[in-house]
Amino acid sequence: MSKVSGMSIISVESVLEPQDALDIVSKTRQEFNTGVTRSYEFRAKQLKNLERFLRENEQEIADALYLDFRKPPHETYTLEVDVILGSVKNTLKHLKEWMCPEKPSKGLINILDQVRIYSDPLGVVLVIGAWNYPIYLTLGPLIGAIAGGNCCIIKPSEIARHTAQLLYNKLPQYLDKSCFLVFLGGIPETTDLLNQRFDYVFFTGSPQVGRIVYCAAANNLTPCTLELGGKCPTYIDETADIRTATRRILWGKLVNCGQTCVAPDYVLCNKLVEEKFIHHANILLKEFYGDDIKESKDFARIIGSKYFHRLTNLIRNAKVAIGGETNAENLYISPTILIDVKPEDEVMKEEIFGPILPILTINDPEEAIKFINQRDKPLAMYIFTMKRLVQDLFLNGTSCGGVCVNDTLVHLAVENLPFGGVGNSGMGSYHGKNSFDTFVHKKSVLFKNVSVLGEKSQEARYPPYQKFKTTLIRFALQNLTRPVDFSATLPFLMFIFGIFVTIMYYQLNFNY
Ligand code: NAD
């Protein structure tokens, strides 16, 4: 380990052993088939080891992310390490309960039987991560994969290469090496991997690559979660506390240098609100980063020059109200607010994914809702208003992955809220129990009663069919298959009466 500017830096091996996708997947499948991942003890041990990996390597993780795009350690600890630690803890706390077969309520027709839902491990799953939160986006889904009793191949993004390398070097020292593997590579290697048969693919990345992954998975009929991106709208009206709103929006936009899938992408508000927003933004940016933002240690950089040039093109001909400063050498773009933006402007055509915030003028919530509904369904939406009526207008009048009212981003930290997109922003969700449920198959099991009474109660379904039997079974199917509640007392008594009549009928027939 070498030292640079007082920080310990992980060594980066430029040449890796070539990894054979077919070989890796088939060996991992053999391991899964031994059943080793199924027990509670194994899963809990791996989760505890994952926790140990994070605790023992948090400094190295922060160093790697600093090297990747100068991510401030505060952001690494809070938004990468701690959220995952919290999630591991929550999973360990509930794992036994989640693993237990569920006992759904049953209808009277099954009153003598046992009805269960088993959470079956899926097998060998693939987790493909994006570069912008390279720890959170790989280890987050991994928690669900381990909890679900699966083997997992983790493919971090090659773009955040220091962090990918750290995962490759260190994770096998903590997790079972035969069941959990880190696979490094870019497009060709990921394509190789996607040509293999997995039991589940969990992908985080752009909608463009999401389509490629979905097609590849379809070839093997492999189910997928696609955690994608898009443009997340933010609405502010005059009833909001504009200073607080501006502070929360700027934080959500500028954390990770705007390279966050749920960052507020653009603002919709009227001219009066816009003026106040710009006024507060000028003051708040100084509070956040001091007089010279370039010198602030709390503001990250753009991940690479290709990304930097795409972003600088977006502001080239725009009307800049704040910021607009760029430096290609440092991959620096200052927090930039654009005004008088038109829907057809370049900046409104694709997800921005950088520290640029366009403001579009709208006059009322209805106009904002119409604007949002004319575009792809976003991953997140932010509504800043104190009017419940307006909040409801957005909640009931738009479709998106998730909503945070009067704040940005922090809905992701609520472990029991499913996180995922809809339409172009993705499919499936995770976090908390949703992660566990994502990585298991809900297997239905019916244990039928075989007692004399149990068999007698089934007489009506066996040939020879008779009118009486048909009436009885049709009544049972129409009325007694629904879950029992107190209002079902009458059908229950009728059901018992039905059984009694059936028994009597066969008893009498038998005696003759
Ligand atoms: P990306 O789609 O370019 O890459 C994601 C992963 O796919 C990487 O591991 C990469 O190696 C792999 N990949 C890239 N091209 C591929 C190809 N042609 N074939 C097979 N694999 C390929 O995304 P990114 O640049 O890493 O991340 C940014 C995007 O991810 C943004 O759109 C952002 O909104 C989205 N994102 C979504 C979430 C979420 O939770 N919904 C989180 C973070 C980022």
mmCIF file of N, CA and C in Angstrom, residues 272-361:
data_model
loop_
_atom_site.group_PDB
_atom_site.id
_atom_site.type_symbol
_atom_site.label_atom_id
_atom_site.label_comp_id
_atom_site.label_asym_id
_atom_site.label_seq_id
_atom_site.Cartn_x
_atom_site.Cartn_y
_atom_site.Cartn_z
ATOM 1 N N LEU A 272 -41.659 33.983 -9.939
ATOM 2 C CA LEU A 272 -41.451 34.533 -8.600
ATOM 3 C C LEU A 272 -40.632 33.562 -7.739
ATOM 4 N N VAL A 273 -41.033 32.299 -7.793
ATOM 5 C CA VAL A 273 -40.306 31.268 -7.033
ATOM 6 C C VAL A 273 -38.882 31.157 -7.573
ATOM 7 N N GLU A 274 -38.741 31.219 -8.885
ATOM 8 C CA GLU A 274 -37.405 31.109 -9.499
ATOM 9 C C GLU A 274 -36.467 32.195 -8.956
ATOM 10 N N GLU A 275 -36.976 33.437 -8.897
ATOM 11 C CA GLU A 275 -36.131 34.545 -8.397
ATOM 12 C C GLU A 275 -35.661 34.281 -6.976
ATOM 13 N N LYS A 276 -36.591 33.816 -6.129
ATOM 14 C CA LYS A 276 -36.236 33.532 -4.729
ATOM 15 C C LYS A 276 -35.247 32.372 -4.669
ATOM 16 N N PHE A 277 -35.472 31.372 -5.513
ATOM 17 C CA PHE A 277 -34.595 30.185 -5.545
ATOM 18 C C PHE A 277 -33.157 30.608 -5.887
ATOM 19 N N ILE A 278 -33.021 31.447 -6.897
ATOM 20 C CA ILE A 278 -31.681 31.894 -7.329
ATOM 21 C C ILE A 278 -31.029 32.716 -6.212
ATOM 22 N N HIS A 279 -31.816 33.569 -5.573
ATOM 23 C CA HIS A 279 -31.294 34.397 -4.479
ATOM 24 C C HIS A 279 -30.717 33.504 -3.371
ATOM 25 N N HIS A 280 -31.503 32.530 -2.926
ATOM 26 C CA HIS A 280 -31.046 31.652 -1.841
ATOM 27 C C HIS A 280 -29.900 30.757 -2.307
ATOM 28 N N ALA A 281 -29.961 30.322 -3.556
ATOM 29 C CA ALA A 281 -28.904 29.417 -4.063
ATOM 30 C C ALA A 281 -27.537 30.101 -4.001
ATOM 31 N N ASN A 282 -27.493 31.380 -4.366
ATOM 32 C CA ASN A 282 -26.219 32.129 -4.312
ATOM 33 C C ASN A 282 -25.632 32.102 -2.898
ATOM 34 N N ILE A 283 -26.491 32.317 -1.919
ATOM 35 C CA ILE A 283 -26.027 32.347 -0.521
ATOM 36 C C ILE A 283 -25.645 30.937 -0.054
ATOM 37 N N LEU A 284 -26.502 29.979 -0.384
ATOM 38 C CA LEU A 284 -26.296 28.616 0.127
ATOM 39 C C LEU A 284 -25.047 27.955 -0.462
ATOM 40 N N LEU A 285 -24.758 28.247 -1.726
ATOM 41 C CA LEU A 285 -23.575 27.629 -2.337
ATOM 42 C C LEU A 285 -22.300 28.086 -1.628
ATOM 43 N N LYS A 286 -22.295 29.335 -1.191
ATOM 44 C CA LYS A 286 -21.145 29.845 -0.413
ATOM 45 C C LYS A 286 -21.087 29.135 0.938
ATOM 46 N N GLU A 287 -22.278 28.969 1.537
ATOM 47 C CA GLU A 287 -22.320 28.259 2.831
ATOM 48 C C GLU A 287 -21.803 26.826 2.691
ATOM 49 N N PHE A 288 -22.188 26.180 1.614
ATOM 50 C CA PHE A 288 -21.791 24.769 1.392
ATOM 51 C C PHE A 288 -20.286 24.655 1.119
ATOM 52 N N TYR A 289 -19.804 25.457 0.167
ATOM 53 C CA TYR A 289 -18.476 25.197 -0.409
ATOM 54 C C TYR A 289 -17.483 26.346 -0.276
ATOM 55 N N GLY A 290 -17.875 27.427 0.398
ATOM 56 C CA GLY A 290 -16.959 28.564 0.537
ATOM 57 C C GLY A 290 -16.933 29.421 -0.719
ATOM 58 N N ASP A 291 -16.007 30.389 -0.747
ATOM 59 C CA ASP A 291 -15.978 31.350 -1.851
ATOM 60 C C ASP A 291 -15.484 30.734 -3.157
ATOM 61 N N ASP A 292 -14.556 29.773 -3.035
ATOM 62 C CA ASP A 292 -14.019 29.150 -4.251
ATOM 63 C C ASP A 292 -14.360 27.651 -4.244
ATOM 64 N N ILE A 293 -15.392 27.312 -4.986
ATOM 65 C CA ILE A 293 -15.910 25.927 -4.928
ATOM 66 C C ILE A 293 -14.846 24.922 -5.383
ATOM 67 N N LYS A 294 -14.018 25.340 -6.342
ATOM 68 C CA LYS A 294 -12.950 24.455 -6.851
ATOM 69 C C LYS A 294 -12.055 23.943 -5.727
ATOM 70 N N GLU A 295 -11.877 24.791 -4.746
ATOM 71 C CA GLU A 295 -10.962 24.447 -3.647
ATOM 72 C C GLU A 295 -11.645 23.633 -2.548
ATOM 73 N N SER A 296 -12.953 23.530 -2.639
ATOM 74 C CA SER A 296 -13.666 22.808 -1.576
ATOM 75 C C SER A 296 -13.392 21.304 -1.662
ATOM 76 N N LYS A 297 -13.165 20.700 -0.503
ATOM 77 C CA LYS A 297 -12.945 19.240 -0.456
ATOM 78 C C LYS A 297 -14.286 18.495 -0.470
ATOM 79 N N ASP A 298 -15.357 19.271 -0.413
ATOM 80 C CA ASP A 298 -16.671 18.647 -0.269
ATOM 81 C C ASP A 298 -17.434 18.548 -1.592
ATOM 82 N N PHE A 299 -16.754 18.812 -2.690
ATOM 83 C CA PHE A 299 -17.428 18.770 -3.984
ATOM 84 C C PHE A 299 -16.641 17.833 -4.918
ATOM 85 N N ALA A 300 -17.307 16.776 -5.366
ATOM 86 C CA ALA A 300 -16.614 15.752 -6.162
ATOM 87 C C ALA A 300 -16.371 16.240 -7.597
ATOM 88 N N ARG A 301 -15.810 15.368 -8.404
ATOM 89 C CA ARG A 301 -15.510 15.693 -9.801
ATOM 90 C C ARG A 301 -16.308 14.788 -10.731
ATOM 91 N N ILE A 302 -16.289 15.151 -12.017
ATOM 92 C CA ILE A 302 -16.943 14.318 -13.033
ATOM 93 C C ILE A 302 -16.056 13.089 -13.237
ATOM 94 N N ILE A 303 -16.677 11.949 -13.467
ATOM 95 C CA ILE A 303 -15.946 10.675 -13.479
ATOM 96 C C ILE A 303 -14.903 10.564 -14.610
ATOM 97 N N GLY A 304 -15.157 11.172 -15.774
ATOM 98 C CA GLY A 304 -14.191 11.016 -16.873
ATOM 99 C C GLY A 304 -14.401 12.088 -17.926
ATOM 100 N N SER A 305 -13.441 12.190 -18.871
ATOM 101 C CA SER A 305 -13.504 13.310 -19.812
ATOM 102 C C SER A 305 -14.672 13.183 -20.794
ATOM 103 N N LYS A 306 -15.025 11.942 -21.170
ATOM 104 C CA LYS A 306 -16.172 11.754 -22.075
ATOM 105 C C LYS A 306 -17.444 12.349 -21.430
ATOM 106 N N TYR A 307 -17.591 12.077 -20.149
ATOM 107 C CA TYR A 307 -18.761 12.545 -19.395
ATOM 108 C C TYR A 307 -18.696 14.070 -19.222
ATOM 109 N N PHE A 308 -17.464 14.577 -18.973
ATOM 110 C CA PHE A 308 -17.253 16.014 -18.792
ATOM 111 C C PHE A 308 -17.672 16.767 -20.064
ATOM 112 N N HIS A 309 -17.237 16.281 -21.222
ATOM 113 C CA HIS A 309 -17.551 16.989 -22.475
ATOM 114 C C HIS A 309 -19.042 16.947 -22.792
ATOM 115 N N ARG A 310 -19.673 15.832 -22.496
ATOM 116 C CA ARG A 310 -21.132 15.755 -22.706
ATOM 117 C C ARG A 310 -21.826 16.846 -21.881
ATOM 118 N N LEU A 311 -21.386 17.008 -20.643
ATOM 119 C CA LEU A 311 -22.026 17.983 -19.747
ATOM 120 C C LEU A 311 -21.727 19.422 -20.165
ATOM 121 N N THR A 312 -20.493 19.692 -20.554
ATOM 122 C CA THR A 312 -20.176 21.081 -20.920
ATOM 123 C C THR A 312 -20.950 21.493 -22.181
ATOM 124 N N ASN A 313 -21.220 20.514 -23.053
ATOM 125 C CA ASN A 313 -22.036 20.814 -24.245
ATOM 126 C C ASN A 313 -23.444 21.252 -23.865
ATOM 127 N N LEU A 314 -23.941 20.739 -22.748
ATOM 128 C CA LEU A 314 -25.312 21.060 -22.347
ATOM 129 C C LEU A 314 -25.453 22.513 -21.908
ATOM 130 N N ILE A 315 -24.326 23.114 -21.467
ATOM 131 C CA ILE A 315 -24.460 24.504 -20.983
ATOM 132 C C ILE A 315 -23.929 25.529 -21.988
ATOM 133 N N ARG A 316 -23.395 25.003 -23.094
ATOM 134 C CA ARG A 316 -22.728 25.889 -24.057
ATOM 135 C C ARG A 316 -23.607 27.088 -24.465
ATOM 136 N N ASN A 317 -24.808 26.823 -24.916
ATOM 137 C CA ASN A 317 -25.641 27.935 -25.401
ATOM 138 C C ASN A 317 -26.772 28.295 -24.443
ATOM 139 N N ALA A 318 -26.634 27.867 -23.201
ATOM 140 C CA ALA A 318 -27.743 28.087 -22.253
ATOM 141 C C ALA A 318 -27.558 29.393 -21.483
ATOM 142 N N LYS A 319 -28.654 29.854 -20.866
ATOM 143 C CA LYS A 319 -28.587 31.081 -20.064
ATOM 144 C C LYS A 319 -28.246 30.694 -18.616
ATOM 145 N N VAL A 320 -27.029 31.039 -18.223
ATOM 146 C CA VAL A 320 -26.525 30.611 -16.915
ATOM 147 C C VAL A 320 -26.851 31.675 -15.865
ATOM 148 N N ALA A 321 -27.583 31.278 -14.823
ATOM 149 C CA ALA A 321 -27.881 32.219 -13.736
ATOM 150 C C ALA A 321 -26.816 32.129 -12.654
ATOM 151 N N ILE A 322 -26.316 30.931 -12.429
ATOM 152 C CA ILE A 322 -25.260 30.720 -11.427
ATOM 153 C C ILE A 322 -24.279 29.702 -11.998
ATOM 154 N N GLY A 323 -22.986 29.915 -11.782
ATOM 155 C CA GLY A 323 -21.961 28.913 -12.124
ATOM 156 C C GLY A 323 -21.555 28.943 -13.576
ATOM 157 N N GLY A 324 -21.413 27.764 -14.167
ATOM 158 C CA GLY A 324 -21.012 27.665 -15.564
ATOM 159 C C GLY A 324 -19.512 27.546 -15.738
ATOM 160 N N GLU A 325 -18.768 27.522 -14.624
ATOM 161 C CA GLU A 325 -17.311 27.435 -14.729
ATOM 162 C C GLU A 325 -16.902 25.974 -14.956
ATOM 163 N N THR A 326 -15.973 25.762 -15.869
ATOM 164 C CA THR A 326 -15.528 24.380 -16.133
ATOM 165 C C THR A 326 -14.010 24.332 -16.233
ATOM 166 N N ASN A 327 -13.447 23.170 -15.930
ATOM 167 C CA ASN A 327 -12.006 22.973 -16.087
ATOM 168 C C ASN A 327 -11.767 21.521 -16.498
ATOM 169 N N ALA A 328 -11.391 21.338 -17.777
ATOM 170 C CA ALA A 328 -11.271 19.989 -18.333
ATOM 171 C C ALA A 328 -10.172 19.183 -17.646
ATOM 172 N N GLU A 329 -9.116 19.869 -17.264
ATOM 173 C CA GLU A 329 -7.977 19.172 -16.659
ATOM 174 C C GLU A 329 -8.369 18.498 -15.334
ATOM 175 N N ASN A 330 -9.167 19.241 -14.558
ATOM 176 C CA ASN A 330 -9.606 18.713 -13.249
ATOM 177 C C ASN A 330 -10.955 18.032 -13.302
ATOM 178 N N LEU A 331 -11.539 17.968 -14.481
ATOM 179 C CA LEU A 331 -12.894 17.420 -14.650
ATOM 180 C C LEU A 331 -13.872 18.121 -13.701
ATOM 181 N N TYR A 332 -13.683 19.440 -13.625
ATOM 182 C CA TYR A 332 -14.488 20.238 -12.697
ATOM 183 C C TYR A 332 -15.581 20.995 -13.445
ATOM 184 N N ILE A 333 -16.791 20.893 -12.952
ATOM 185 C CA ILE A 333 -17.891 21.745 -13.425
ATOM 186 C C ILE A 333 -18.526 22.344 -12.175
ATOM 187 N N SER A 334 -18.587 23.644 -12.122
ATOM 188 C CA SER A 334 -19.140 24.262 -10.904
ATOM 189 C C SER A 334 -20.657 24.044 -10.869
ATOM 190 N N PRO A 335 -21.239 24.098 -9.671
ATOM 191 C CA PRO A 335 -22.706 24.019 -9.598
ATOM 192 C C PRO A 335 -23.305 25.095 -10.504
ATOM 193 N N THR A 336 -24.171 24.647 -11.409
ATOM 194 C CA THR A 336 -24.651 25.553 -12.465
ATOM 195 C C THR A 336 -26.171 25.541 -12.511
ATOM 196 N N ILE A 337 -26.751 26.739 -12.466
ATOM 197 C CA ILE A 337 -28.214 26.830 -12.583
ATOM 198 C C ILE A 337 -28.560 27.574 -13.871
ATOM 199 N N LEU A 338 -29.408 26.940 -14.674
ATOM 200 C CA LEU A 338 -29.810 27.527 -15.961
ATOM 201 C C LEU A 338 -31.240 28.036 -15.858
ATOM 202 N N ILE A 339 -31.482 29.220 -16.433
ATOM 203 C CA ILE A 339 -32.868 29.736 -16.445
ATOM 204 C C ILE A 339 -33.344 29.947 -17.881
ATOM 205 N N ASP A 340 -34.631 30.250 -17.999
ATOM 206 C CA ASP A 340 -35.269 30.425 -19.315
ATOM 207 C C ASP A 340 -35.041 29.213 -20.214
ATOM 208 N N VAL A 341 -35.075 28.062 -19.618
ATOM 209 C CA VAL A 341 -34.840 26.821 -20.371
ATOM 210 C C VAL A 341 -36.123 26.424 -21.087
ATOM 211 N N LYS A 342 -35.976 25.960 -22.317
ATOM 212 C CA LYS A 342 -37.145 25.528 -23.105
ATOM 213 C C LYS A 342 -37.178 23.997 -23.124
ATOM 214 N N PRO A 343 -38.381 23.435 -23.206
ATOM 215 C CA PRO A 343 -38.489 21.962 -23.207
ATOM 216 C C PRO A 343 -37.651 21.311 -24.304
ATOM 217 N N GLU A 344 -37.451 22.026 -25.437
ATOM 218 C CA GLU A 344 -36.728 21.401 -26.547
ATOM 219 C C GLU A 344 -35.203 21.599 -26.448
ATOM 220 N N ASP A 345 -34.727 22.292 -25.409
ATOM 221 C CA ASP A 345 -33.285 22.500 -25.253
ATOM 222 C C ASP A 345 -32.564 21.174 -25.018
ATOM 223 N N GLU A 346 -31.284 21.160 -25.411
ATOM 224 C CA GLU A 346 -30.447 19.962 -25.301
ATOM 225 C C GLU A 346 -30.480 19.379 -23.878
ATOM 226 N N VAL A 347 -30.423 20.282 -22.900
ATOM 227 C CA VAL A 347 -30.325 19.851 -21.499
ATOM 228 C C VAL A 347 -31.584 19.101 -21.029
ATOM 229 N N MET A 348 -32.678 19.277 -21.782
ATOM 230 C CA MET A 348 -33.924 18.607 -21.400
ATOM 231 C C MET A 348 -34.133 17.300 -22.176
ATOM 232 N N LYS A 349 -33.145 16.931 -23.011
ATOM 233 C CA LYS A 349 -33.361 15.761 -23.862
ATOM 234 C C LYS A 349 -32.923 14.465 -23.188
ATOM 235 N N GLU A 350 -31.970 14.541 -22.266
ATOM 236 C CA GLU A 350 -31.479 13.322 -21.624
ATOM 237 C C GLU A 350 -31.192 13.595 -20.152
ATOM 238 N N GLU A 351 -31.046 12.504 -19.404
ATOM 239 C CA GLU A 351 -30.697 12.613 -17.980
ATOM 240 C C GLU A 351 -29.397 13.420 -17.871
ATOM 241 N N ILE A 352 -29.355 14.418 -16.979
ATOM 242 C CA ILE A 352 -28.187 15.304 -16.940
ATOM 243 C C ILE A 352 -26.999 14.611 -16.274
ATOM 244 N N PHE A 353 -27.175 14.078 -15.089
ATOM 245 C CA PHE A 353 -26.129 13.314 -14.398
ATOM 246 C C PHE A 353 -24.856 14.143 -14.191
ATOM 247 N N GLY A 354 -25.058 15.336 -13.690
ATOM 248 C CA GLY A 354 -23.955 16.253 -13.408
ATOM 249 C C GLY A 354 -24.525 17.450 -12.665
ATOM 250 N N PRO A 355 -23.650 18.405 -12.243
ATOM 251 C CA PRO A 355 -24.099 19.476 -11.331
ATOM 252 C C PRO A 355 -24.795 20.641 -12.042
ATOM 253 N N ILE A 356 -25.663 20.326 -12.974
ATOM 254 C CA ILE A 356 -26.357 21.356 -13.766
ATOM 255 C C ILE A 356 -27.861 21.248 -13.493
ATOM 256 N N LEU A 357 -28.453 22.381 -13.115
ATOM 257 C CA LEU A 357 -29.876 22.366 -12.766
ATOM 258 C C LEU A 357 -30.651 23.371 -13.626
ATOM 259 N N PRO A 358 -31.392 22.901 -14.616
ATOM 260 C CA PRO A 358 -32.214 23.820 -15.408
ATOM 261 C C PRO A 358 -33.535 24.140 -14.700
ATOM 262 N N ILE A 359 -33.973 25.382 -14.839
ATOM 263 C CA ILE A 359 -35.286 25.762 -14.292
ATOM 264 C C ILE A 359 -36.206 26.110 -15.455
ATOM 265 N N LEU A 360 -37.362 25.482 -15.465
ATOM 266 C CA LEU A 360 -38.357 25.781 -16.507
ATOM 267 C C LEU A 360 -39.536 26.490 -15.853
ATOM 268 N N THR A 361 -40.031 27.509 -16.531
ATOM 269 C CA THR A 361 -41.130 28.272 -15.952
ATOM 270 C C THR A 361 -42.456 27.602 -16.285
#
